[in-house]
Short mmCIF file of C-alpha atoms in Angstrom, two decimals:
data_model
loop_
_atom_site.label_atom_id
_atom_site.label_comp_id
_atom_site.label_asym_id
_atom_site.label_seq_id
_atom_site.Cartn_x
_atom_site.Cartn_y
_atom_site.Cartn_z
CA MET A 2 -0.39 -0.19 0.13
CA LEU A 3 2.78 2.51 0.61
CA TYR A 4 4.54 2.03 -1.79
CA SER A 5 2.19 2.19 -4.35
CA LEU A 6 1.04 5.40 -2.18
CA SER A 7 4.79 6.82 -2.05
CA THR A 8 6.12 6.04 -5.40
CA GLY A 9 4.63 10.35 -6.92
CA GLY A 10 2.65 10.89 -9.58
CA LYS A 11 0.92 14.76 -9.79
CA ARG A 12 -1.72 14.86 -7.03
CA ILE A 13 -4.06 16.31 -9.39
CA ARG A 14 -7.06 15.12 -7.45
CA PRO A 15 -5.65 15.91 -4.42
CA LEU A 16 -4.83 19.45 -5.31
CA LEU A 17 -7.90 19.87 -7.20
CA LEU A 18 -10.03 19.69 -3.35
CA ILE A 19 -6.82 21.67 -1.47
CA ALA A 20 -6.93 23.99 -4.50
CA VAL A 21 -11.49 24.53 -4.58
CA ALA A 22 -11.11 24.14 -0.26
CA GLY A 23 -8.89 26.46 0.13
CA SER A 24 -11.20 29.06 -2.05
CA TYR A 25 -13.76 29.15 0.44
CA LYS A 26 -11.64 28.63 4.01
CA PRO A 27 -7.95 28.61 5.51
CA VAL A 28 -6.43 24.71 4.49
CA ASN A 29 -6.35 22.34 7.38
CA GLY A 30 -5.97 18.43 7.93
CA GLU A 31 -8.74 17.60 8.23
CA MET A 32 -8.83 18.81 3.73
CA TYR A 33 -5.83 17.20 3.51
CA LYS A 34 -7.47 13.48 5.22
CA LEU A 35 -9.95 13.76 2.84
CA GLY A 36 -6.93 14.74 -0.46
CA ALA A 37 -5.57 11.67 0.48
CA ALA A 38 -8.40 9.66 0.30
CA ILE A 39 -9.50 10.23 -2.83
CA GLU A 40 -5.84 9.79 -3.96
CA MET A 41 -5.93 6.10 -2.14
CA VAL A 42 -8.84 6.03 -4.28
CA HIS A 43 -6.83 6.83 -7.90
CA THR A 44 -3.45 4.30 -6.07
CA TYR A 45 -5.82 1.08 -6.09
CA SER A 46 -7.53 1.52 -9.11
CA LEU A 47 -3.74 2.52 -10.94
CA ILE A 48 -2.30 -0.95 -8.90
CA HIS A 49 -5.93 -3.20 -10.60
CA ASP A 50 -4.91 -1.30 -14.42
CA ASP A 51 -0.95 -2.71 -14.62
CA LEU A 52 -2.05 -6.52 -13.21
CA PRO A 53 -1.13 -8.78 -15.82
CA SER A 54 -5.35 -9.46 -16.56
CA MET A 55 -5.96 -5.63 -17.21
CA ASP A 56 -3.19 -3.08 -19.02
CA ASN A 57 -0.34 -5.25 -17.76
CA ASP A 58 1.75 -3.02 -16.88
CA ASP A 59 5.91 -3.19 -15.43
CA MET A 60 6.38 0.38 -14.75
CA ARG A 61 4.54 3.05 -13.87
CA ARG A 62 5.88 6.76 -13.12
CA GLY A 63 9.28 5.40 -13.48
CA LYS A 64 9.23 2.95 -11.17
CA PRO A 65 7.93 -1.31 -11.58
CA THR A 66 4.10 -1.44 -10.94
CA ASN A 67 3.10 -3.04 -7.62
CA HIS A 68 2.48 -6.54 -8.80
CA LYS A 69 6.01 -6.39 -10.52
CA VAL A 70 7.74 -5.78 -6.72
CA TYR A 71 4.85 -8.09 -4.44
CA GLY A 72 3.85 -10.18 -6.70
CA GLU A 73 -0.14 -10.59 -8.45
CA ALA A 74 -2.27 -11.46 -4.87
CA LEU A 75 -0.56 -8.92 -3.13
CA ALA A 76 -1.27 -6.37 -5.75
CA ILE A 77 -4.59 -7.02 -5.75
CA LEU A 78 -5.59 -7.72 -1.80
CA ALA A 79 -3.00 -4.17 -1.36
CA GLY A 80 -5.54 -2.26 -4.10
CA ASP A 81 -8.75 -3.74 -1.80
CA ALA A 82 -7.47 -2.98 1.36
CA LEU A 83 -6.16 1.33 0.05
CA LEU A 84 -9.85 1.26 -1.22
CA THR A 85 -11.44 0.80 1.86
CA GLU A 86 -8.73 2.01 3.89
CA SER A 87 -10.04 5.47 1.87
CA PHE A 88 -13.39 5.18 3.59
CA SER A 89 -11.93 4.88 7.02
CA LEU A 90 -10.42 8.16 6.21
CA LEU A 91 -13.39 9.97 5.09
CA GLY A 92 -15.38 8.48 8.87
CA ASN A 93 -12.88 9.84 10.54
CA ILE A 94 -12.16 14.19 9.70
CA ASN A 95 -13.57 15.98 12.58
CA GLU A 96 -16.95 16.41 12.85
CA GLN A 97 -16.25 19.99 12.88
CA GLU A 98 -14.66 20.66 9.55
CA LEU A 99 -17.06 17.79 7.95
CA SER A 100 -20.73 17.03 9.76
CA PRO A 101 -21.45 13.50 9.77
CA ARG A 102 -24.12 13.91 7.38
CA ASP A 103 -22.06 15.75 5.10
CA ALA A 104 -19.04 12.50 5.98
CA LEU A 105 -22.17 10.41 4.23
CA TYR A 106 -23.40 12.44 1.59
CA LEU A 107 -19.30 12.07 0.62
CA THR A 108 -19.48 8.61 1.31
CA ARG A 109 -22.11 8.15 -1.66
CA ARG A 110 -20.78 10.50 -3.75
CA LEU A 111 -17.28 8.35 -3.79
CA THR A 112 -19.12 5.83 -4.42
CA GLU A 113 -20.93 6.79 -7.48
CA ALA A 114 -18.01 8.37 -8.59
CA SER A 115 -15.43 5.57 -7.95
CA GLY A 116 -17.42 2.40 -8.37
CA ALA A 117 -19.76 0.69 -11.49
CA THR A 118 -21.59 3.77 -12.02
CA GLY A 119 -18.25 5.73 -12.19
CA MET A 120 -14.88 4.69 -12.71
CA VAL A 121 -14.33 0.63 -12.62
CA GLY A 122 -17.31 1.42 -15.31
CA GLY A 123 -14.67 3.53 -17.17
CA GLN A 124 -12.42 1.02 -16.86
CA ILE A 125 -14.01 -1.80 -18.39
CA ALA A 126 -15.80 0.53 -21.09
CA ASP A 127 -11.24 1.31 -21.70
CA LEU A 128 -11.20 -2.66 -21.47
CA GLU A 129 -13.14 -4.14 -23.87
CA ALA A 130 -12.98 -1.18 -25.78
CA GLU A 131 -8.76 -2.20 -26.60
CA ASN A 132 -9.24 -4.31 -29.46
CA ARG A 133 -11.23 -2.09 -32.07
CA GLY A 134 -11.64 1.23 -32.71
CA VAL A 135 -13.71 4.18 -30.97
CA THR A 136 -15.92 6.67 -31.56
CA LEU A 137 -15.38 10.29 -30.43
CA ALA A 138 -18.68 9.76 -28.34
CA GLU A 139 -16.95 5.73 -27.31
CA LEU A 140 -14.08 8.16 -26.50
CA GLU A 141 -15.28 10.95 -24.68
CA TRP A 142 -16.98 8.11 -22.51
CA ILE A 143 -14.65 6.32 -21.25
CA HIS A 144 -12.99 9.34 -19.83
CA ARG A 145 -16.31 11.33 -18.24
CA HIS A 146 -16.35 8.34 -16.30
CA LYS A 147 -12.69 6.68 -15.73
CA THR A 148 -11.25 10.56 -15.54
CA ALA A 149 -13.80 12.75 -14.70
CA ALA A 150 -16.35 11.55 -12.34
CA MET A 151 -13.19 11.44 -9.62
CA LEU A 152 -12.25 14.65 -10.99
CA LYS A 153 -15.96 15.89 -10.14
CA PHE A 154 -15.95 14.59 -6.84
CA ALA A 155 -12.88 16.05 -5.93
CA ALA A 156 -14.09 19.09 -6.72
CA GLU A 157 -17.25 18.91 -5.24
CA ALA A 158 -15.71 17.52 -1.69
CA GLY A 159 -13.59 20.50 -1.54
CA GLY A 160 -16.63 22.52 -2.22
CA VAL A 161 -18.60 20.82 0.76
CA ILE A 162 -15.74 20.65 2.91
CA GLY A 163 -14.60 23.99 2.53
CA GLY A 164 -18.40 25.48 2.91
CA ALA A 165 -18.71 26.94 -0.43
CA PRO A 166 -22.89 27.91 -1.60
CA PRO A 167 -24.26 25.86 -3.17
CA GLU A 168 -24.68 27.36 -6.73
CA ASP A 169 -20.98 26.95 -6.91
CA ILE A 170 -21.36 23.46 -5.96
CA SER A 171 -23.21 23.61 -8.83
CA LEU A 172 -20.66 25.04 -10.50
CA LEU A 173 -17.42 22.96 -9.44
CA ARG A 174 -18.96 19.76 -11.01
CA PRO A 175 -19.08 21.05 -14.58
CA PHE A 176 -16.38 22.78 -13.59
CA ALA A 177 -14.27 19.41 -12.87
CA GLU A 178 -15.69 17.65 -15.39
CA GLU A 179 -14.35 19.72 -18.25
CA VAL A 180 -11.15 19.65 -16.26
CA GLY A 181 -10.82 15.93 -16.64
CA ILE A 182 -11.26 16.36 -20.84
CA ALA A 183 -8.85 18.79 -21.14
CA PHE A 184 -7.01 16.27 -18.88
CA GLN A 185 -6.76 13.43 -21.12
CA ILE A 186 -6.74 15.47 -24.10
CA LYS A 187 -3.39 16.75 -23.16
CA ASP A 188 -1.63 13.65 -21.65
CA ASP A 189 -2.73 12.63 -25.32
CA ILE A 190 -0.94 14.81 -27.09
CA LEU A 191 2.41 14.31 -25.34
CA ASP A 192 2.12 11.50 -25.71
CA VAL A 193 2.41 12.72 -29.72
CA GLU A 194 5.42 15.75 -29.12
CA GLY A 195 6.62 15.90 -25.69
CA ASN A 196 9.75 14.87 -24.21
CA GLU A 197 10.20 11.53 -22.99
CA SER A 198 12.67 11.84 -20.24
CA ALA A 199 9.77 14.33 -19.25
CA ILE A 200 6.90 11.89 -18.87
CA GLY A 201 9.26 8.95 -18.41
CA LYS A 202 7.45 6.38 -21.19
CA PRO A 203 8.63 6.42 -25.25
CA VAL A 204 6.24 9.52 -27.50
CA GLY A 205 4.35 8.03 -29.59
CA SER A 206 3.35 4.93 -26.92
CA ASP A 207 -0.45 5.34 -27.84
CA GLU A 208 -0.05 4.73 -31.52
CA ASN A 209 2.02 1.92 -31.31
CA ASN A 210 -0.30 -0.05 -29.19
CA GLY A 211 -2.84 0.42 -31.52
CA LYS A 212 -5.19 2.62 -28.91
CA SER A 213 -7.23 5.53 -30.03
CA THR A 214 -6.78 9.29 -28.49
CA TYR A 215 -8.02 12.18 -29.33
CA PRO A 216 -4.79 13.18 -31.70
CA SER A 217 -5.97 9.84 -33.97
CA LEU A 218 -9.68 10.52 -34.11
CA LEU A 219 -9.27 14.89 -34.55
CA SER A 220 -5.89 15.02 -35.70
CA LEU A 221 -3.19 16.90 -33.60
CA SER A 222 -3.90 20.90 -34.31
CA GLU A 223 -8.01 19.83 -33.77
CA ALA A 224 -6.66 18.59 -30.38
CA LYS A 225 -5.43 21.61 -29.26
CA HIS A 226 -8.05 23.55 -30.34
CA LYS A 227 -10.51 21.19 -28.20
CA LEU A 228 -8.33 21.24 -25.42
CA ARG A 229 -8.48 25.51 -25.17
CA ASN A 230 -12.43 24.74 -25.90
CA HIS A 231 -12.40 23.21 -23.03
CA MET A 232 -10.21 25.15 -20.53
CA GLU A 233 -12.14 28.07 -21.93
CA LYS A 234 -15.59 27.28 -20.11
CA ALA A 235 -13.84 26.73 -17.43
CA GLU A 236 -12.19 29.66 -17.29
CA HIS A 237 -16.02 30.62 -17.76
CA MET A 238 -16.88 28.92 -14.44
CA LEU A 239 -14.32 29.87 -12.52
CA ARG A 240 -15.01 33.62 -12.79
CA SER A 241 -19.00 32.87 -11.73
CA LEU A 242 -18.12 31.55 -8.79
CA SER A 243 -18.43 33.33 -5.72
CA VAL A 244 -15.28 34.26 -4.46
CA PRO A 245 -12.21 34.42 -7.15
CA ALA A 246 -10.29 31.09 -6.53
CA PRO A 247 -7.21 31.96 -8.31
CA ASP A 248 -5.09 28.53 -7.41
CA LEU A 249 -8.13 27.46 -9.33
CA PHE A 250 -7.10 29.66 -12.31
CA SER A 251 -2.85 27.92 -12.32
CA VAL A 252 -4.29 24.39 -11.54
CA LEU A 253 -6.67 25.28 -15.12
CA SER A 254 -2.90 26.45 -16.53
CA TYR A 255 -1.23 24.11 -14.97
CA ILE A 256 -3.14 20.39 -16.60
CA GLU A 257 -2.83 22.88 -19.91
CA ASP A 258 1.34 24.17 -20.07
CA ARG A 259 2.44 20.62 -18.43
CA ASP A 260 5.20 18.72 -20.38
CA ARG A 261 4.50 15.87 -18.00
CA MET B 16 -21.75 -8.68 -9.54
CA LEU B 17 -24.89 -10.39 -9.56
CA TYR B 18 -23.24 -13.52 -11.12
CA SER B 19 -21.72 -14.11 -7.88
CA LEU B 20 -24.18 -12.56 -5.43
CA SER B 21 -26.80 -14.74 -6.72
CA THR B 22 -25.12 -17.79 -6.59
CA GLY B 23 -26.02 -18.49 -2.40
CA GLY B 24 -24.22 -19.31 -0.01
CA LYS B 25 -25.41 -19.57 3.98
CA ARG B 26 -25.88 -15.96 4.25
CA ILE B 27 -24.79 -16.47 7.48
CA ARG B 28 -23.03 -12.87 8.16
CA PRO B 29 -27.07 -11.05 7.29
CA LEU B 30 -28.63 -13.67 9.07
CA LEU B 31 -26.57 -12.80 12.66
CA LEU B 32 -27.15 -9.39 11.53
CA ILE B 33 -30.28 -9.64 11.63
CA ALA B 34 -31.21 -12.02 14.40
CA VAL B 35 -29.86 -9.83 16.29
CA ALA B 36 -31.78 -6.40 15.28
CA GLY B 37 -34.59 -8.52 15.34
CA SER B 38 -33.97 -9.13 19.05
CA TYR B 39 -34.99 -5.47 19.34
CA LYS B 40 -37.06 -4.03 17.02
CA PRO B 41 -39.37 -5.72 14.09
CA VAL B 42 -37.13 -6.06 11.05
CA ASN B 43 -37.69 -3.34 8.31
CA GLY B 44 -35.72 -3.30 5.30
CA GLU B 45 -33.36 -1.17 6.76
CA MET B 46 -31.91 -4.12 8.50
CA TYR B 47 -31.54 -5.47 5.52
CA LYS B 48 -29.84 -3.19 3.04
CA LEU B 49 -27.24 -3.91 6.15
CA GLY B 50 -27.17 -6.65 5.87
CA ALA B 51 -26.76 -6.57 2.25
CA ALA B 52 -23.62 -4.49 2.09
CA ILE B 53 -22.10 -7.38 4.49
CA GLU B 54 -22.53 -9.61 2.21
CA MET B 55 -21.69 -7.82 -0.87
CA VAL B 56 -18.34 -7.44 1.11
CA HIS B 57 -17.94 -10.85 1.61
CA THR B 58 -18.61 -12.19 -2.05
CA TYR B 59 -16.01 -9.25 -3.03
CA SER B 60 -13.82 -11.10 -0.45
CA LEU B 61 -14.43 -14.83 -2.43
CA ILE B 62 -14.16 -13.70 -6.07
CA HIS B 63 -10.83 -11.93 -5.42
CA ASP B 64 -9.42 -14.77 -3.27
CA ASP B 65 -10.55 -17.33 -5.60
CA LEU B 66 -8.58 -15.77 -8.44
CA PRO B 67 -5.46 -17.69 -9.60
CA SER B 68 -3.03 -15.99 -8.08
CA MET B 69 -4.97 -16.30 -5.15
CA ASP B 70 -6.34 -20.07 -3.74
CA ASN B 71 -7.35 -20.51 -7.97
CA ASP B 72 -10.55 -21.93 -6.95
CA ASP B 73 -12.81 -23.09 -10.25
CA MET B 74 -16.03 -24.01 -8.62
CA ARG B 75 -17.36 -21.99 -5.40
CA ARG B 76 -20.77 -23.33 -4.43
CA GLY B 77 -21.02 -25.95 -6.87
CA LYS B 78 -20.42 -23.14 -9.49
CA PRO B 79 -17.70 -22.19 -11.82
CA THR B 80 -16.09 -19.28 -9.93
CA ASN B 81 -16.66 -15.57 -11.21
CA HIS B 82 -13.43 -15.23 -13.25
CA LYS B 83 -13.50 -19.01 -15.15
CA VAL B 84 -17.18 -17.03 -16.94
CA TYR B 85 -15.89 -13.94 -17.34
CA GLY B 86 -12.32 -13.80 -17.13
CA GLU B 87 -9.80 -12.09 -14.71
CA ALA B 88 -9.82 -8.77 -15.57
CA LEU B 89 -13.77 -8.40 -14.82
CA ALA B 90 -13.91 -10.99 -12.31
CA ILE B 91 -11.19 -8.47 -10.48
CA LEU B 92 -13.79 -5.73 -11.32
CA ALA B 93 -16.82 -7.01 -9.93
CA GLY B 94 -15.15 -7.37 -6.63
CA ASP B 95 -14.21 -4.21 -6.71
CA ALA B 96 -17.91 -2.87 -7.31
CA LEU B 97 -19.54 -4.81 -5.65
CA LEU B 98 -17.06 -3.44 -2.31
CA THR B 99 -17.67 0.05 -2.91
CA GLU B 100 -21.31 -0.79 -3.52
CA SER B 101 -21.62 -2.54 0.32
CA PHE B 102 -20.29 1.49 1.83
CA SER B 103 -23.46 3.43 -0.75
CA LEU B 104 -25.36 1.24 1.04
CA LEU B 105 -24.61 1.53 4.53
CA GLY B 106 -24.39 5.35 3.17
CA ASN B 107 -28.05 5.24 2.04
CA ILE B 108 -29.21 4.11 4.75
CA ASN B 109 -32.24 6.32 6.20
CA GLU B 110 -31.81 8.68 8.79
CA GLN B 111 -35.00 7.34 10.49
CA GLU B 112 -33.58 4.17 11.13
CA LEU B 113 -29.89 5.04 11.30
CA SER B 114 -29.36 8.24 12.02
CA PRO B 115 -25.98 9.75 9.65
CA ARG B 116 -23.49 9.36 12.54
CA ASP B 117 -24.35 6.18 13.71
CA ALA B 118 -24.08 5.05 9.20
CA LEU B 119 -20.29 6.75 10.28
CA TYR B 120 -19.44 4.77 12.87
CA LEU B 121 -20.23 2.10 11.62
CA THR B 122 -18.33 2.59 8.05
CA ARG B 123 -15.39 3.21 10.12
CA ARG B 124 -15.90 -0.28 11.33
CA LEU B 125 -17.17 -2.09 8.48
CA THR B 126 -13.06 -0.47 7.47
CA GLU B 127 -11.29 -1.80 10.37
CA ALA B 128 -12.82 -5.62 9.98
CA SER B 129 -12.97 -5.45 6.37
CA GLY B 130 -9.59 -4.30 5.28
CA ALA B 131 -6.49 -4.18 6.39
CA THR B 132 -6.50 -4.52 9.94
CA GLY B 133 -8.71 -7.14 9.44
CA MET B 134 -10.55 -9.57 6.60
CA VAL B 135 -7.44 -8.76 4.37
CA GLY B 136 -5.18 -9.45 6.59
CA GLY B 137 -6.07 -12.16 7.52
CA GLN B 138 -6.08 -13.48 3.87
CA ILE B 139 -2.34 -12.49 3.61
CA ALA B 140 -1.30 -13.64 6.64
CA ASP B 141 -3.15 -17.29 5.00
CA LEU B 142 -1.33 -16.82 1.90
CA GLU B 143 1.46 -17.19 3.77
CA ALA B 144 0.58 -19.74 5.94
CA GLU B 145 0.05 -21.52 2.59
CA ASN B 146 3.11 -23.58 1.78
CA ARG B 147 4.64 -24.41 5.74
CA GLY B 148 3.13 -25.67 9.29
CA VAL B 149 1.52 -22.90 11.00
CA THR B 150 0.64 -23.21 14.52
CA LEU B 151 -3.02 -23.19 16.54
CA ALA B 152 -2.28 -19.84 17.51
CA GLU B 153 -1.13 -18.81 13.67
CA LEU B 154 -4.19 -20.75 12.46
CA GLU B 155 -6.60 -18.75 15.15
CA TRP B 156 -4.56 -15.39 14.31
CA ILE B 157 -5.68 -15.81 10.64
CA HIS B 158 -9.77 -16.84 11.16
CA ARG B 159 -9.98 -14.15 13.34
CA HIS B 160 -9.16 -11.89 10.84
CA LYS B 161 -10.26 -13.71 8.25
CA THR B 162 -14.02 -14.78 8.62
CA ALA B 163 -14.11 -13.81 12.71
CA ALA B 164 -13.92 -9.63 12.22
CA MET B 165 -16.63 -9.52 9.17
CA LEU B 166 -18.91 -11.16 11.41
CA LYS B 167 -18.28 -9.61 14.89
CA PHE B 168 -18.96 -5.88 12.65
CA ALA B 169 -22.33 -7.72 11.42
CA ALA B 170 -22.89 -8.90 15.26
CA GLU B 171 -22.65 -5.03 16.19
CA ALA B 172 -23.93 -3.28 13.13
CA GLY B 173 -27.81 -5.36 13.80
CA GLY B 174 -27.76 -4.21 17.50
CA VAL B 175 -26.57 -0.36 16.27
CA ILE B 176 -29.53 -0.47 13.54
CA GLY B 177 -31.56 -2.74 15.97
CA GLY B 178 -31.37 0.34 18.49
CA ALA B 179 -29.53 -2.18 21.15
CA PRO B 180 -28.21 -0.62 24.83
CA PRO B 181 -24.52 0.08 24.83
CA GLU B 182 -23.83 -3.11 27.78
CA ASP B 183 -25.92 -5.77 25.23
CA ILE B 184 -23.32 -4.24 21.93
CA SER B 185 -20.15 -4.44 24.23
CA LEU B 186 -21.82 -8.37 24.74
CA LEU B 187 -22.40 -8.78 21.44
CA ARG B 188 -19.35 -7.90 19.44
CA PRO B 189 -17.18 -11.32 21.92
CA PHE B 190 -19.94 -12.87 21.10
CA ALA B 191 -19.71 -12.91 17.54
CA GLU B 192 -15.66 -13.49 17.62
CA GLU B 193 -16.78 -17.20 19.39
CA VAL B 194 -19.53 -17.21 16.55
CA GLY B 195 -16.74 -16.61 14.18
CA ILE B 196 -13.87 -20.22 15.78
CA ALA B 197 -16.82 -22.11 15.84
CA PHE B 198 -18.09 -22.08 12.72
CA GLN B 199 -14.38 -22.53 11.21
CA ILE B 200 -14.27 -25.22 13.20
CA LYS B 201 -16.83 -26.80 11.85
CA ASP B 202 -15.81 -25.71 8.12
CA ASP B 203 -13.17 -28.40 9.57
CA ILE B 204 -14.64 -30.55 10.64
CA LEU B 205 -17.40 -31.64 8.20
CA ASP B 206 -14.28 -31.83 5.95
CA VAL B 207 -12.99 -34.27 7.57
CA GLU B 208 -16.39 -36.84 8.47
CA GLY B 209 -19.03 -34.43 6.76
CA ASN B 210 -21.51 -35.72 2.62
CA GLU B 211 -20.03 -34.98 0.01
CA SER B 212 -23.38 -34.24 -1.69
CA ALA B 213 -24.41 -31.85 1.24
CA ILE B 214 -20.72 -30.21 1.39
CA GLY B 215 -20.29 -29.19 -2.64
CA LYS B 216 -17.38 -30.51 -2.27
CA PRO B 217 -14.90 -33.65 -1.68
CA VAL B 218 -14.48 -34.88 1.51
CA GLY B 219 -10.45 -34.53 2.77
CA SER B 220 -9.85 -31.42 -0.20
CA ASP B 221 -8.74 -29.61 2.86
CA GLU B 222 -6.32 -32.94 4.56
CA ASN B 223 -4.58 -33.70 0.03
CA ASN B 224 -4.01 -29.15 -0.07
CA GLY B 225 -1.89 -29.68 3.30
CA LYS B 226 -4.01 -27.32 4.75
CA SER B 227 -3.31 -26.72 9.00
CA THR B 228 -7.19 -27.33 9.81
CA TYR B 229 -8.51 -27.76 13.63
CA PRO B 230 -8.39 -31.77 13.64
CA SER B 231 -5.04 -31.68 11.37
CA LEU B 232 -3.51 -29.89 14.32
CA LEU B 233 -5.66 -31.46 17.60
CA SER B 234 -7.57 -33.78 16.67
CA LEU B 235 -11.33 -34.63 15.56
CA SER B 236 -12.32 -35.26 19.06
CA GLU B 237 -10.37 -32.12 20.18
CA ALA B 238 -12.04 -29.90 17.69
CA LYS B 239 -15.46 -30.89 18.57
CA HIS B 240 -14.51 -30.51 22.51
CA LYS B 241 -13.17 -27.23 21.32
CA LEU B 242 -16.44 -25.97 19.05
CA ARG B 243 -18.60 -27.17 22.74
CA ASN B 244 -16.50 -24.97 24.46
CA HIS B 245 -16.96 -21.85 21.92
CA MET B 246 -19.93 -22.84 21.37
CA GLU B 247 -21.50 -22.85 25.87
CA LYS B 248 -19.49 -19.56 25.47
CA ALA B 249 -21.37 -18.29 22.87
CA GLU B 250 -24.76 -18.96 25.00
CA HIS B 251 -23.36 -18.02 28.44
CA MET B 252 -23.33 -14.11 26.63
CA LEU B 253 -26.37 -14.46 25.00
CA ARG B 254 -27.45 -15.65 27.81
CA SER B 255 -26.26 -12.09 29.53
CA LEU B 256 -28.04 -10.13 27.12
CA SER B 257 -30.94 -7.51 28.43
CA VAL B 258 -33.22 -9.90 25.36
CA PRO B 259 -34.37 -13.18 25.31
CA ALA B 260 -32.77 -13.33 21.66
CA PRO B 261 -34.22 -16.89 20.97
CA ASP B 262 -33.30 -16.33 16.94
CA LEU B 263 -29.49 -16.25 17.97
CA PHE B 264 -29.86 -18.95 19.69
CA SER B 265 -31.07 -20.38 16.40
CA VAL B 266 -28.27 -18.95 14.68
CA LEU B 267 -26.00 -21.45 16.84
CA SER B 268 -28.14 -24.25 16.48
CA TYR B 269 -27.63 -24.53 12.93
CA ILE B 270 -23.57 -23.00 12.91
CA GLU B 271 -23.12 -26.48 15.33
CA ASP B 272 -25.91 -28.97 13.96
CA ARG B 273 -25.54 -27.76 10.16
CA ASP B 274 -24.37 -30.97 7.60
CA ARG B 275 -22.96 -28.42 5.11
#
């Protein structure tokens, strides 16, 4: 569990949560607990996705994948225990910072975002799409479930623990969905024209694996145009919030301009 | 998910929960929801335990195991989604029957019972014990974590949703621990002297697989003596409850006298 949690990564989900929550009140330890819960769910999904029966990946973030180090059985169980532990963290947040009713609401939301109706559903669609071409609509469905659902949860959770007004929370969810799709388009673009040492895997791996991506379905320049389009929608929603939220604009710039 | 949920089984965990809760107030649908959550956790653990990298079992309850029907990837994901769904069910229980604070308390307890400190920890110890002899103390540690922890949770959850007084709940947990160990001893005895068509697998499979069991570590008659001993402790605790609880005595008889 610790091995995979400590291999780094962009921590984009907790980053988003903290940036949202911190827009409404000073950042505190309970917000980090909630961010850690989200990162645990993400980490469990990576461990299971990397398994031989799924994507069969040997390396992740420049290090051997969990099952390469500990074997398949322990990798499966480490993922199971990380998923379980995430609900424990969520259930252990101080009542002063998150009421039991709100904690339970976020528990339900986390199950929707991560389970059969969210991330797991997206992974199943992704596996089924592996050996055939997909349409742009199918690709988008996969990313909305596999990636964007958890980002939406992160943004909503940040709003709830930060005490954001309901009108802001109903903007933050579609905002994070735009961020999720933009994040994935950027990933696909980096796979075409990124720097190998920065992204930590060979450029062109998607094309070599026959994976459908935004550049392959649209063209590289159309993909860049689409990225900018999602960013503009996200920026527009941020400007409609009841607070200035400069950190959230920084998160957007980071996602659009990153080189890995 | 539905395939494995609907293959039957003894449903001992929800049975225990309903028998406890029903000792304090009329049984209602919200209690069944909680029981279903526990059965989902149990079912996910069976799907993952049966995988080729774990116990590599082809049959379960007289039917092909999940990965034999759907493949390893979908079996892993079905388990993941069942675990996730269990927390959703728990978080969706009507507030009139279970307060948000109590629901959150049970969420924490469920994570302790099922995660690294409970069931998953027991499974890891069980895997590590596979190719060596274990002592009676080690065998008991495995069963306390792998089996008894979830039975304890079932009993406590039944007490909480039934509105049992705190003194009763602090009896129900050790009661269920005795039940869990007794359940396992009975399983081991059935593997020695059970009826093949009733238990649905060949008699003597533990011995043939070189598995340490209560009869192999103690002798068959000593194991039977130990079973009775745990039953007497459990009966004693039931008699100390503030309510009569005849259904819980029935659960005890069922566990001791069952032929499968």
